[in-house]
PDB file of C-alpha atoms in Angstrom:
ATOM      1  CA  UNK A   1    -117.287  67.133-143.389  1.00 41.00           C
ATOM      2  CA  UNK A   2    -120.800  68.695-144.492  1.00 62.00           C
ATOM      3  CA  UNK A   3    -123.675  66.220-145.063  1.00 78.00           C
ATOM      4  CA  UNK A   4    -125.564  66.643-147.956  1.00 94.00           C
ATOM      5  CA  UNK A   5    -129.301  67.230-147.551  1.00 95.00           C
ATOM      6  CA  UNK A   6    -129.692  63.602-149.162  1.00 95.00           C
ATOM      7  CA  UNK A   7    -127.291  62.007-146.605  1.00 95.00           C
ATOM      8  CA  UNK A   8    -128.955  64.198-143.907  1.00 96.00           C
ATOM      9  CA  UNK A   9    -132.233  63.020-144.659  1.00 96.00           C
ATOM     10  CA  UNK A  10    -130.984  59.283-145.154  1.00 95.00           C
ATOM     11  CA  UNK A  11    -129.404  59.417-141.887  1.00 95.00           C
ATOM     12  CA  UNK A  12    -132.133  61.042-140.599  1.00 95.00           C
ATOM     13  CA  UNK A  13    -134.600  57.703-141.482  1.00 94.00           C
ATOM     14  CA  UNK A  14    -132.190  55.232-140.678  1.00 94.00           C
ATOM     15  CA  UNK A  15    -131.396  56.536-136.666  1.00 95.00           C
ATOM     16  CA  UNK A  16    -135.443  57.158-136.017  1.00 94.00           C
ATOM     17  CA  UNK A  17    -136.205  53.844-137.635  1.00 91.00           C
ATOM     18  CA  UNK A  18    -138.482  52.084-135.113  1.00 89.00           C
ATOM     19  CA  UNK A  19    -138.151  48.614-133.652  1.00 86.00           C
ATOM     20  CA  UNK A  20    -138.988  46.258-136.120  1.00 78.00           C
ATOM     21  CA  UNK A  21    -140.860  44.820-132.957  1.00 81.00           C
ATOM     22  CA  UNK A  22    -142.587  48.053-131.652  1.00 83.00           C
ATOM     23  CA  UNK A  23    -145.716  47.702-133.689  1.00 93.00           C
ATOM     24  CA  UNK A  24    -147.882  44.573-133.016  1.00 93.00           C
ATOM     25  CA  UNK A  25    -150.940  45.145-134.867  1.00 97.00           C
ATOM     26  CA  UNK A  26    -149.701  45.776-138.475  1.00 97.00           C
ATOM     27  CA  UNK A  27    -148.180  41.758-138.192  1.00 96.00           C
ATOM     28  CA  UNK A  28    -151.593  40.738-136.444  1.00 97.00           C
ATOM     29  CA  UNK A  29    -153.295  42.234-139.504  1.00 98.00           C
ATOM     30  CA  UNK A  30    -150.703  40.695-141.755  1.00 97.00           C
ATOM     31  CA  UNK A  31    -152.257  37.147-140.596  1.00 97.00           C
ATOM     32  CA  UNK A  32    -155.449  38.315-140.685  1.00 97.00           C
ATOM     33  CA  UNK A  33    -156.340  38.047-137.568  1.00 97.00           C
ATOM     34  CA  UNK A  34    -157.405  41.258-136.849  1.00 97.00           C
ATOM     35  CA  UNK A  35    -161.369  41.640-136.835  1.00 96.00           C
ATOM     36  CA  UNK A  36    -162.762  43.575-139.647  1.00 96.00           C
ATOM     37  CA  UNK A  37    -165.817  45.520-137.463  1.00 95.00           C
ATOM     38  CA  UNK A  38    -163.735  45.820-134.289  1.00 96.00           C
ATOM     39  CA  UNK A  39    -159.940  46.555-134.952  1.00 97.00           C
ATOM     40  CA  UNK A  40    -160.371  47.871-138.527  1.00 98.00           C
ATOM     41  CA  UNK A  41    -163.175  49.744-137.989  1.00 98.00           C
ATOM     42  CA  UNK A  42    -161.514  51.901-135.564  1.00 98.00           C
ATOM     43  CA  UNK A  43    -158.056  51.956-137.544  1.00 98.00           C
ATOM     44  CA  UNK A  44    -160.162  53.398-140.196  1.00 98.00           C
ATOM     45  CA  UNK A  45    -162.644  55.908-137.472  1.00 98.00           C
ATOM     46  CA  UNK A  46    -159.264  56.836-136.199  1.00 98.00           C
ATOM     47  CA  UNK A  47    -157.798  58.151-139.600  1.00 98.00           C
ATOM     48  CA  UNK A  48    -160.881  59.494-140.545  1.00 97.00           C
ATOM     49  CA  UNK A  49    -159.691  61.903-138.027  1.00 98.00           C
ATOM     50  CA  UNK A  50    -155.843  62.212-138.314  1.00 98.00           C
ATOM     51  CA  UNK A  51    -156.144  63.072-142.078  1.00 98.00           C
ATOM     52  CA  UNK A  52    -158.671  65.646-141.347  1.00 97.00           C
ATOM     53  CA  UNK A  53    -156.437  67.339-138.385  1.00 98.00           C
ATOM     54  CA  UNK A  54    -153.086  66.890-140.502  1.00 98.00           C
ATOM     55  CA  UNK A  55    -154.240  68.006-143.597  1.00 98.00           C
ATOM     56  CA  UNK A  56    -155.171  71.566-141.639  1.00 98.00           C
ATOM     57  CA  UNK A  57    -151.479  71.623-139.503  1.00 98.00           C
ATOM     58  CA  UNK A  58    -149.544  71.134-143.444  1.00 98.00           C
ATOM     59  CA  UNK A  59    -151.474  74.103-144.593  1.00 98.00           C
ATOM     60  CA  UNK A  60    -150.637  76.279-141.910  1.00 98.00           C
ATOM     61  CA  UNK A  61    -146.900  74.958-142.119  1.00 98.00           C
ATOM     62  CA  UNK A  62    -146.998  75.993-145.423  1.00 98.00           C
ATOM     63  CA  UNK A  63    -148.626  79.273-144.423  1.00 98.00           C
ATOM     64  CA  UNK A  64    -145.764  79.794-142.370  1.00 98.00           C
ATOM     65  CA  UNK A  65    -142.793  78.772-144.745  1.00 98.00           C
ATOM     66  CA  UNK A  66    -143.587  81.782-146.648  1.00 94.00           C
ATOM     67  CA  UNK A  67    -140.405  83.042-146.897  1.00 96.00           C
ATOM     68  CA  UNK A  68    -138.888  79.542-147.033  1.00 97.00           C
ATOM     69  CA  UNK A  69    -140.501  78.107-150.811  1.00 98.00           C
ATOM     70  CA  UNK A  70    -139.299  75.133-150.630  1.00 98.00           C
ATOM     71  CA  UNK A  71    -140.568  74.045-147.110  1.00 98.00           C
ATOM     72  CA  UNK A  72    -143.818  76.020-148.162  1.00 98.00           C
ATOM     73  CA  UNK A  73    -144.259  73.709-151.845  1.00 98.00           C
ATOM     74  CA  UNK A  74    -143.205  70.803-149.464  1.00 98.00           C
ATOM     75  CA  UNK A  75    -146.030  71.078-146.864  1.00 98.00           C
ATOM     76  CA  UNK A  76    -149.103  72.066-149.732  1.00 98.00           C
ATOM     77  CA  UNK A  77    -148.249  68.427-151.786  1.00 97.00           C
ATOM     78  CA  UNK A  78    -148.218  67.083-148.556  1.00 98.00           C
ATOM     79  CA  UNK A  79    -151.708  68.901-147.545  1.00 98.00           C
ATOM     80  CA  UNK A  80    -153.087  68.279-151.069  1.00 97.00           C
ATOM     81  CA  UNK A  81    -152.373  64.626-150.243  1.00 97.00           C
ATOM     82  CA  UNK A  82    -153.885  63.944-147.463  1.00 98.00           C
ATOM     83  CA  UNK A  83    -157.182  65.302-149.290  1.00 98.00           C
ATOM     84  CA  UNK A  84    -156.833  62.568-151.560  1.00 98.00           C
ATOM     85  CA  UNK A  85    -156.190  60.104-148.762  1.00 98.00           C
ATOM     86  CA  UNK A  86    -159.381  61.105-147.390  1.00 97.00           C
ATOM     87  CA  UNK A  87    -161.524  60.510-150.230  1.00 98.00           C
ATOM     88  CA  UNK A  88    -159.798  56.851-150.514  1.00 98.00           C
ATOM     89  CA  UNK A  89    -159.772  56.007-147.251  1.00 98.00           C
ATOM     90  CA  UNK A  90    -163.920  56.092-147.246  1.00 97.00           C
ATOM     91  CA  UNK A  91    -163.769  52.538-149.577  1.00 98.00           C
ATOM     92  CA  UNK A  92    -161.456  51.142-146.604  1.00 98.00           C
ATOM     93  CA  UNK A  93    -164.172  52.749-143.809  1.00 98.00           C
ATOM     94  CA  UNK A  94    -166.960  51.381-145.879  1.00 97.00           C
ATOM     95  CA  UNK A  95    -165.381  47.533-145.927  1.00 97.00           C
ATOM     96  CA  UNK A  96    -164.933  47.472-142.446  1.00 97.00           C
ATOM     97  CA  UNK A  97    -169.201  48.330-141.693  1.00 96.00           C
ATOM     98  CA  UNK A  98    -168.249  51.535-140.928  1.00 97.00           C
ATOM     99  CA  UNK A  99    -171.354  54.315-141.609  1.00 95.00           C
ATOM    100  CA  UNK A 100    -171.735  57.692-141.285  1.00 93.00           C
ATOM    101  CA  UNK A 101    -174.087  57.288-138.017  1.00 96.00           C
ATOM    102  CA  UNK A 102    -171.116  55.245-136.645  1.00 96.00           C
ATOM    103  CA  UNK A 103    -168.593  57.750-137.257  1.00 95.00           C
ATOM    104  CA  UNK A 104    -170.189  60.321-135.812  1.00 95.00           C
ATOM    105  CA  UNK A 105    -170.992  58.601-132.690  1.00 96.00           C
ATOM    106  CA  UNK A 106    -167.551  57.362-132.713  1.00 97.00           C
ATOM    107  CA  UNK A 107    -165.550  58.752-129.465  1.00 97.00           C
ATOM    108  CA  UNK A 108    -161.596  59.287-130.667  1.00 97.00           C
ATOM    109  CA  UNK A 109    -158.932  57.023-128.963  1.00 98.00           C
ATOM    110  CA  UNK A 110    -156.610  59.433-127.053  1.00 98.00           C
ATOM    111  CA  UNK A 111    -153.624  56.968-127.953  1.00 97.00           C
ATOM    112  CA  UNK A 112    -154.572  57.707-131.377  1.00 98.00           C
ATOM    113  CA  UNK A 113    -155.062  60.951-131.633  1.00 98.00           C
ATOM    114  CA  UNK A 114    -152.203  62.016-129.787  1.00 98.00           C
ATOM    115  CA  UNK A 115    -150.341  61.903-132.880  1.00 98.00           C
ATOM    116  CA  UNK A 116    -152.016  64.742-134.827  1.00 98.00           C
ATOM    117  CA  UNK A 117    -151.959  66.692-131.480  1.00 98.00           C
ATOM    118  CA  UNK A 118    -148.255  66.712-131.755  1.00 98.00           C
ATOM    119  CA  UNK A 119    -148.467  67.513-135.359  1.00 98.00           C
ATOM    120  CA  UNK A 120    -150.529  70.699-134.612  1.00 98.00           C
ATOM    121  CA  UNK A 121    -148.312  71.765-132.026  1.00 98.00           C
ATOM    122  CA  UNK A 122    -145.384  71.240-134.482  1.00 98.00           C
ATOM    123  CA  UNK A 123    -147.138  73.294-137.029  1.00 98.00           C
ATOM    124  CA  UNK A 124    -147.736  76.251-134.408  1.00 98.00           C
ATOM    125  CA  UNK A 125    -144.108  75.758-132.760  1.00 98.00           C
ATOM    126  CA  UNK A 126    -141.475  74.138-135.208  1.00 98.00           C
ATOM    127  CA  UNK A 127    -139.408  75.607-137.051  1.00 97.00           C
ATOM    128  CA  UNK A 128    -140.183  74.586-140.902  1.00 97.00           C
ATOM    129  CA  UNK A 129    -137.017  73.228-141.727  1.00 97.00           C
ATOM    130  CA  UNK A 130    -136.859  70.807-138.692  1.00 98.00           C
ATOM    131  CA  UNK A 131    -140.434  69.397-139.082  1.00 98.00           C
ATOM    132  CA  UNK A 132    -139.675  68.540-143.206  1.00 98.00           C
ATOM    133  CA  UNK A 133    -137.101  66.835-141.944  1.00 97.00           C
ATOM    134  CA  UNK A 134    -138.635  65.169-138.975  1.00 97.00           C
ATOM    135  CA  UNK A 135    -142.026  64.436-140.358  1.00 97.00           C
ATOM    136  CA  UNK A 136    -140.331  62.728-143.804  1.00 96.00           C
ATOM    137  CA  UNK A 137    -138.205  60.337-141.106  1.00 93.00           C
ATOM    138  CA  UNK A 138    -141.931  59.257-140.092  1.00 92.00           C
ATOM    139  CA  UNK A 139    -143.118  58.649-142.857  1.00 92.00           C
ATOM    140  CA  UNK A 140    -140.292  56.405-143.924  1.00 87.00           C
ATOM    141  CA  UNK A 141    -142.060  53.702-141.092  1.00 88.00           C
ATOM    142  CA  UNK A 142    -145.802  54.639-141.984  1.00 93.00           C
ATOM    143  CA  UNK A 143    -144.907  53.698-145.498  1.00 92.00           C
ATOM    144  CA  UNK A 144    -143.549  50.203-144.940  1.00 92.00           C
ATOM    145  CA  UNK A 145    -146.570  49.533-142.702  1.00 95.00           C
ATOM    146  CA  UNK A 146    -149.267  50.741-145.165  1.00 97.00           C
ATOM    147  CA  UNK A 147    -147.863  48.163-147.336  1.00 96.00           C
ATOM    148  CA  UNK A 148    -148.103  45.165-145.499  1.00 97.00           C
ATOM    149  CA  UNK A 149    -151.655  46.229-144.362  1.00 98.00           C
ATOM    150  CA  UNK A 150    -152.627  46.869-148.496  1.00 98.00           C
ATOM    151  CA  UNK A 151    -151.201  42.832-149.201  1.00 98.00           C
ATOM    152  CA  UNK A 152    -153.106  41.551-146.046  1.00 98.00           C
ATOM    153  CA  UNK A 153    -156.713  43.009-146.918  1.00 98.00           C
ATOM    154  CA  UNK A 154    -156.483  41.758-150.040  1.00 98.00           C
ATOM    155  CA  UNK A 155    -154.742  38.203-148.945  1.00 97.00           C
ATOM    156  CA  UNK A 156    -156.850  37.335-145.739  1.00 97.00           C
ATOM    157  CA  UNK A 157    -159.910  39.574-146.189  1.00 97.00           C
ATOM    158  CA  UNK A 158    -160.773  39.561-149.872  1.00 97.00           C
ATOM    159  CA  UNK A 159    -160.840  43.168-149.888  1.00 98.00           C
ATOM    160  CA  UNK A 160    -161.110  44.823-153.444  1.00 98.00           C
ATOM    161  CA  UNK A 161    -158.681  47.387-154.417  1.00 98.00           C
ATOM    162  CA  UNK A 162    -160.953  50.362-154.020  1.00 97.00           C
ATOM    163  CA  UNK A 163    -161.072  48.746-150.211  1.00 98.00           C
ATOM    164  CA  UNK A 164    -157.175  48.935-150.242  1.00 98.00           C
ATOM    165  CA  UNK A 165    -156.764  52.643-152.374  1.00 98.00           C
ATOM    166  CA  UNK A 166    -156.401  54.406-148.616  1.00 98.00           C
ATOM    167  CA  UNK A 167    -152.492  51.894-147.611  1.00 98.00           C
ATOM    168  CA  UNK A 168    -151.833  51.450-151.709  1.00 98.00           C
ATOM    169  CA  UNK A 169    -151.774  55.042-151.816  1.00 97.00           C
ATOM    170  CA  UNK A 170    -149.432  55.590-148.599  1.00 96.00           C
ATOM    171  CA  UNK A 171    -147.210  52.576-150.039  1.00 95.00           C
ATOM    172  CA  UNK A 172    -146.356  53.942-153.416  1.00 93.00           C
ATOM    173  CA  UNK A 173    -143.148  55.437-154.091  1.00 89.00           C
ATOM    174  CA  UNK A 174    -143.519  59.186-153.750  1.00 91.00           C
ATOM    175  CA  UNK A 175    -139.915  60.998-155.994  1.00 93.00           C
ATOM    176  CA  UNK A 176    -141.816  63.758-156.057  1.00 94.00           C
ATOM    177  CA  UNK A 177    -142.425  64.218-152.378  1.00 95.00           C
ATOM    178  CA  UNK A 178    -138.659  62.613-151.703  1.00 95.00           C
ATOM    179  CA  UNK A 179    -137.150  65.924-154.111  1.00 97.00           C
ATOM    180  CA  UNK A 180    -139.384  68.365-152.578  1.00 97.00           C
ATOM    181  CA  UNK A 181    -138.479  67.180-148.969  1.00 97.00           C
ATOM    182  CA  UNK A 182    -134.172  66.985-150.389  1.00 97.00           C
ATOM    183  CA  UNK A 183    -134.872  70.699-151.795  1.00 97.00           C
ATOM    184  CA  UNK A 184    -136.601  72.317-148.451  1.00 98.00           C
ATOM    185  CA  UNK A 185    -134.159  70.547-146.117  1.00 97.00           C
ATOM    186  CA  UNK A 186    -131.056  72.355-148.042  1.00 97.00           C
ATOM    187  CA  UNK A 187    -132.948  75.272-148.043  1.00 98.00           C
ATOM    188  CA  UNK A 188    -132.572  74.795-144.434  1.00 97.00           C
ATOM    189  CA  UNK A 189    -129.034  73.805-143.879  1.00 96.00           C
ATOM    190  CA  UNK A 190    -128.237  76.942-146.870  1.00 96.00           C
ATOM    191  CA  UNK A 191    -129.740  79.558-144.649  1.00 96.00           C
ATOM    192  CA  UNK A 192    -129.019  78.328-141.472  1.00 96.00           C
ATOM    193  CA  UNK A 193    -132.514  77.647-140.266  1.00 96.00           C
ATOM    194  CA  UNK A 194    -131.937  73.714-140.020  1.00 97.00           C
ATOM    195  CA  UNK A 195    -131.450  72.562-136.192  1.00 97.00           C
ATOM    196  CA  UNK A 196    -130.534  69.294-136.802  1.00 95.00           C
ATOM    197  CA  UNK A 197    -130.660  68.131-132.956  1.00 96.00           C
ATOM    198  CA  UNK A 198    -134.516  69.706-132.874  1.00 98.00           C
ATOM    199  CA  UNK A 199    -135.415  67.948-136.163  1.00 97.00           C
ATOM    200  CA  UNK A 200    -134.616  64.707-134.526  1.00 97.00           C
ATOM    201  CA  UNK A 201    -135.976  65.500-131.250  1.00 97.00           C
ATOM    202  CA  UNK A 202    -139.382  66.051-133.269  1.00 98.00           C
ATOM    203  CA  UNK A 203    -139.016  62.873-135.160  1.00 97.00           C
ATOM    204  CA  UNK A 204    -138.083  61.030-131.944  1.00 96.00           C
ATOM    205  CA  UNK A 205    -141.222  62.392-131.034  1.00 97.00           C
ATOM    206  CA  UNK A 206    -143.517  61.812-133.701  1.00 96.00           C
ATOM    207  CA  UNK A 207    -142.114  58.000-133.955  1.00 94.00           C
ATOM    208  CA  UNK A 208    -143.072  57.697-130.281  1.00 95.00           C
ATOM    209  CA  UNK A 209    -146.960  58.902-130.828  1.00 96.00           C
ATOM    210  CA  UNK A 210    -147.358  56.750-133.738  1.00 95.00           C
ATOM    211  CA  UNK A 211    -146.419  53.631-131.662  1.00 94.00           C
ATOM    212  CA  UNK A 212    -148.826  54.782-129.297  1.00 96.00           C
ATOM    213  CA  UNK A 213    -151.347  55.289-131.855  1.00 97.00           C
ATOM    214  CA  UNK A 214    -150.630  51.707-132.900  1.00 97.00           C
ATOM    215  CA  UNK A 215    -150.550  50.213-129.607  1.00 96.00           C
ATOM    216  CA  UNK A 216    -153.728  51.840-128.561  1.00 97.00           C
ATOM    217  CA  UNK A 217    -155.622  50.207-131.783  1.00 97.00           C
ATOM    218  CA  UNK A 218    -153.964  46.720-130.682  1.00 94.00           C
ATOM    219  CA  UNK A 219    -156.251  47.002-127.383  1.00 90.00           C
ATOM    220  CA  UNK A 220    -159.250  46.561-129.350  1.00 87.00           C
ATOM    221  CA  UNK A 221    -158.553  43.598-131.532  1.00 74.00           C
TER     222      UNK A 221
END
């Protein structure tokens, strides 16, 4: 029987779900007792830099999906919201004592930044259809995880909600994104551009860096 592009996408999240285990910073920041200068500071250095290199690989994904529209409107919301990401995640970067002198003497974490490597070589290399569908898995995980960090600041370090605009924004529920992702993965599977065993092998993938990025910020708490 055919999967849907729904039940392909929900099947999708559920096998490249990570170990509830895998990621022991987001529950040391849950108890807040990850420091604020130290740990936070380079959570938010690090993303400073991720958004900026993401934002770039989605437009060129959508670049390249022109003759796949759906893919293509899938990859510019996704661009146009990591723009507003940035903007927000400055109140976060600000909170944690973070200036502009020490962001641009900040050296980048290769743990962390191998994740937006892999993202650029997806957006040279992938095929469209496979990343929507690989990069939407991800995000099911980064999701939860902005959540948690969004209650903590606010719980254990009396941040204000401009502080927490960067994870409430990344925790909200996104239809929008969810219909465009649905529509550009059927695209996929109606014109036979879909690879189903690459789109997991590139989420398998992109789970995998983000752990790392993760487990490399847990080394400086």
């Amino acid at each position: 029987m055919t999967r849907t592009a729904r039940q392909l996408l929900e099947s999708t999240i559920r096998e490249l779900a990570p170990d509830p285990g895998a990621n022991r910073l987001v529950p040391l920041i849950a108890r807040g007792e990850a420091d604020r200068r130290t740990t936070l500071a380079a959570l938010a250095l690090e993303q400073r830099l991720v958004i900026a290199a993401d934002r770039r690989s989605f437009l060129h994904l959508a670049q390249r999906s022109a003759d796949a529209p759906e893919a293509a409107a899938f990859f510019t919301v996704l661009a146009e919201g990591e723009a507003v990401a940035g903007e927000r995640l400055e109140g976060f970067a600000a909170a944690c004592g973070v200036d502009e002198s020490r962001a641009r003497d900040h050296e980048p974490l290769p743990g962390c930044q191998a994740y937006p490597a892999y993202v650029a070589w997806l957006a040279l290399n992938g095929s469209p259809a496979d990343v929507v569908l690989a990069l939407t898995a991800n995000f099911s995980a980064w999701g939860g995880y902005c959540a948690t960090i969004a209650g903590a600041l606010r719980e254990h370090y009396g941040f204000t909600d401009e502080s927490c605009a960067f994870f409430d924004f990344f925790a909200e529920p996104a239809p929008d994104l969810d219909r465009r992702a649905t529509a550009a993965v059927r695209e996929g599977l109606d014109t036979g551009r879909l690879d189903e065993r690459q789109a997991h092998r590139y989420g398998r993938l992109l789970q995998h860096y983000e752990a790392t990025f993760w487990s490399t910020l847990e080394g400086t708490a």
